[in-house]
Amino acid sequence: MQSLGMKFDQENVMRQCDQLANVLGGYGYDLCSLDSGWSVGAEGDEYGRIIYDSSIFNIPQLA
């Protein structure tokens, strides 16, 4: 995304998912997922739990 001049953040993810829904929703596609770039660090928190980067995303709002 950065290489395309787009910031990987909640606003752009929502925009992309809305566009996918507009184009592909009629064909049964109803999910848009984040593969990577949404979590803090590679190891998670001090207990090893993977947590989302709240400075970039509000995952509960995206769900």
Short mmCIF file of N, CA and C in Angstrom, two decimals:
data_model
loop_
_atom_site.label_atom_id
_atom_site.label_comp_id
_atom_site.label_asym_id
_atom_site.label_seq_id
_atom_site.Cartn_x
_atom_site.Cartn_y
_atom_site.Cartn_z
N MET A 1 0.81 -1.19 0.00
CA MET A 1 0.00 0.00 0.00
C MET A 1 0.86 1.25 0.00
N GLN A 2 1.88 1.26 0.86
CA GLN A 2 2.74 2.43 0.92
C GLN A 2 3.37 2.69 -0.44
N SER A 3 3.73 1.62 -1.15
CA SER A 3 4.37 1.79 -2.45
C SER A 3 3.42 2.39 -3.48
N LEU A 4 2.12 2.28 -3.25
CA LEU A 4 1.13 2.86 -4.15
C LEU A 4 0.74 4.27 -3.72
N GLY A 5 1.41 4.79 -2.69
CA GLY A 5 1.11 6.12 -2.20
C GLY A 5 -0.10 6.16 -1.30
N MET A 6 -0.54 5.01 -0.80
CA MET A 6 -1.69 4.95 0.08
C MET A 6 -1.24 4.53 1.47
N LYS A 7 -1.82 5.15 2.47
CA LYS A 7 -1.52 4.80 3.86
C LYS A 7 -2.37 3.61 4.28
N PHE A 8 -1.77 2.64 4.95
CA PHE A 8 -2.49 1.47 5.45
C PHE A 8 -3.09 1.84 6.80
N ASP A 9 -4.33 2.30 6.77
CA ASP A 9 -5.00 2.67 8.00
C ASP A 9 -6.49 2.35 7.88
N GLN A 10 -7.22 2.62 8.94
CA GLN A 10 -8.64 2.26 8.99
C GLN A 10 -9.44 2.91 7.86
N GLU A 11 -9.19 4.17 7.61
CA GLU A 11 -9.94 4.88 6.57
C GLU A 11 -9.77 4.23 5.21
N ASN A 12 -8.54 3.93 4.83
CA ASN A 12 -8.31 3.33 3.52
C ASN A 12 -8.80 1.89 3.44
N VAL A 13 -8.68 1.14 4.53
CA VAL A 13 -9.21 -0.23 4.54
C VAL A 13 -10.72 -0.20 4.36
N MET A 14 -11.40 0.70 5.07
CA MET A 14 -12.86 0.82 4.94
C MET A 14 -13.24 1.19 3.50
N ARG A 15 -12.50 2.10 2.92
CA ARG A 15 -12.77 2.52 1.55
C ARG A 15 -12.61 1.35 0.58
N GLN A 16 -11.55 0.57 0.75
CA GLN A 16 -11.32 -0.58 -0.12
C GLN A 16 -12.39 -1.65 0.06
N CYS A 17 -12.76 -1.92 1.31
CA CYS A 17 -13.79 -2.93 1.56
C CYS A 17 -15.14 -2.49 1.01
N ASP A 18 -15.47 -1.21 1.14
CA ASP A 18 -16.71 -0.70 0.57
C ASP A 18 -16.73 -0.87 -0.94
N GLN A 19 -15.61 -0.59 -1.59
CA GLN A 19 -15.53 -0.74 -3.04
C GLN A 19 -15.65 -2.21 -3.45
N LEU A 20 -14.99 -3.09 -2.72
CA LEU A 20 -15.12 -4.52 -3.01
C LEU A 20 -16.56 -4.98 -2.85
N ALA A 21 -17.23 -4.50 -1.81
CA ALA A 21 -18.63 -4.87 -1.58
C ALA A 21 -19.52 -4.36 -2.72
N ASN A 22 -19.25 -3.15 -3.18
CA ASN A 22 -20.04 -2.59 -4.28
C ASN A 22 -19.88 -3.40 -5.56
N VAL A 23 -18.67 -3.84 -5.83
CA VAL A 23 -18.39 -4.55 -7.07
C VAL A 23 -18.72 -6.04 -6.98
N LEU A 24 -18.38 -6.67 -5.86
CA LEU A 24 -18.49 -8.12 -5.76
C LEU A 24 -19.62 -8.61 -4.85
N GLY A 25 -20.27 -7.71 -4.14
CA GLY A 25 -21.33 -8.11 -3.22
C GLY A 25 -22.45 -8.88 -3.88
N GLY A 26 -22.78 -8.52 -5.10
CA GLY A 26 -23.84 -9.21 -5.83
C GLY A 26 -23.49 -10.64 -6.21
N TYR A 27 -22.23 -10.99 -6.09
CA TYR A 27 -21.78 -12.35 -6.41
C TYR A 27 -21.58 -13.19 -5.15
N GLY A 28 -22.02 -12.68 -4.02
CA GLY A 28 -21.95 -13.43 -2.78
C GLY A 28 -20.76 -13.13 -1.89
N TYR A 29 -19.88 -12.25 -2.34
CA TYR A 29 -18.74 -11.89 -1.50
C TYR A 29 -19.20 -10.92 -0.43
N ASP A 30 -18.99 -11.29 0.83
CA ASP A 30 -19.45 -10.42 1.90
C ASP A 30 -18.42 -10.23 3.02
N LEU A 31 -17.19 -10.63 2.77
CA LEU A 31 -16.13 -10.46 3.76
C LEU A 31 -14.94 -9.73 3.15
N CYS A 32 -14.29 -8.95 3.97
CA CYS A 32 -13.05 -8.28 3.61
C CYS A 32 -12.12 -8.48 4.79
N SER A 33 -10.94 -9.02 4.56
CA SER A 33 -10.07 -9.36 5.69
C SER A 33 -8.73 -8.63 5.62
N LEU A 34 -8.10 -8.53 6.78
CA LEU A 34 -6.76 -7.97 6.89
C LEU A 34 -5.80 -9.13 7.09
N ASP A 35 -4.80 -9.22 6.25
CA ASP A 35 -3.83 -10.31 6.36
C ASP A 35 -2.73 -9.96 7.36
N SER A 36 -2.17 -8.80 7.21
CA SER A 36 -1.07 -8.39 8.09
C SER A 36 -1.04 -6.88 8.18
N GLY A 37 -0.20 -6.38 9.06
CA GLY A 37 -0.05 -4.94 9.22
C GLY A 37 -0.98 -4.33 10.25
N TRP A 38 -1.82 -5.14 10.87
CA TRP A 38 -2.80 -4.62 11.82
C TRP A 38 -2.39 -4.81 13.27
N SER A 39 -1.37 -5.65 13.52
CA SER A 39 -1.01 -5.98 14.90
C SER A 39 0.23 -5.23 15.37
N VAL A 40 0.43 -5.25 16.69
CA VAL A 40 1.59 -4.62 17.30
C VAL A 40 2.71 -5.65 17.40
N GLY A 41 3.82 -5.38 16.77
CA GLY A 41 4.98 -6.26 16.87
C GLY A 41 4.76 -7.66 16.34
N ALA A 42 5.84 -8.39 16.23
CA ALA A 42 5.78 -9.75 15.70
C ALA A 42 5.52 -10.79 16.79
N GLU A 43 5.75 -10.42 18.04
CA GLU A 43 5.65 -11.37 19.14
C GLU A 43 4.42 -11.17 20.01
N GLY A 44 3.64 -10.14 19.78
CA GLY A 44 2.47 -9.87 20.61
C GLY A 44 2.84 -9.14 21.90
N ASP A 45 1.94 -9.20 22.88
CA ASP A 45 2.20 -8.52 24.15
C ASP A 45 3.08 -9.39 25.05
N GLU A 46 3.21 -9.00 26.32
CA GLU A 46 4.10 -9.73 27.23
C GLU A 46 3.65 -11.16 27.50
N TYR A 47 2.40 -11.48 27.15
CA TYR A 47 1.88 -12.84 27.31
C TYR A 47 1.81 -13.61 25.99
N GLY A 48 2.31 -12.98 24.92
CA GLY A 48 2.30 -13.63 23.62
C GLY A 48 1.00 -13.48 22.85
N ARG A 49 0.07 -12.68 23.39
CA ARG A 49 -1.21 -12.46 22.70
C ARG A 49 -1.01 -11.45 21.58
N ILE A 50 -1.58 -11.74 20.45
CA ILE A 50 -1.52 -10.82 19.32
C ILE A 50 -2.59 -9.76 19.55
N ILE A 51 -2.16 -8.49 19.55
CA ILE A 51 -3.09 -7.40 19.77
C ILE A 51 -3.02 -6.42 18.60
N TYR A 52 -4.13 -5.77 18.34
CA TYR A 52 -4.16 -4.84 17.22
C TYR A 52 -3.50 -3.52 17.59
N ASP A 53 -2.98 -2.86 16.58
CA ASP A 53 -2.34 -1.56 16.76
C ASP A 53 -3.42 -0.50 16.80
N SER A 54 -3.78 -0.07 18.00
CA SER A 54 -4.88 0.88 18.16
C SER A 54 -4.54 2.28 17.65
N SER A 55 -3.27 2.53 17.33
CA SER A 55 -2.92 3.82 16.74
C SER A 55 -3.25 3.87 15.25
N ILE A 56 -3.53 2.69 14.66
CA ILE A 56 -3.86 2.61 13.23
C ILE A 56 -5.28 2.12 13.02
N PHE A 57 -5.72 1.15 13.82
CA PHE A 57 -7.02 0.52 13.60
C PHE A 57 -7.86 0.46 14.87
N ASN A 58 -9.17 0.48 14.67
CA ASN A 58 -10.14 0.16 15.71
C ASN A 58 -10.81 -1.12 15.22
N ILE A 59 -10.20 -2.24 15.52
CA ILE A 59 -10.67 -3.53 15.00
C ILE A 59 -12.12 -3.81 15.38
N PRO A 60 -12.56 -3.55 16.62
CA PRO A 60 -13.98 -3.79 16.92
C PRO A 60 -14.91 -3.00 16.00
N GLN A 61 -14.53 -1.80 15.63
CA GLN A 61 -15.36 -1.00 14.72
C GLN A 61 -15.35 -1.58 13.31
N LEU A 62 -14.23 -2.17 12.90
CA LEU A 62 -14.15 -2.77 11.57
C LEU A 62 -14.98 -4.04 11.47
N ALA A 63 -15.10 -4.76 12.57
CA ALA A 63 -15.80 -6.05 12.57
C ALA A 63 -17.23 -5.92 12.28
#
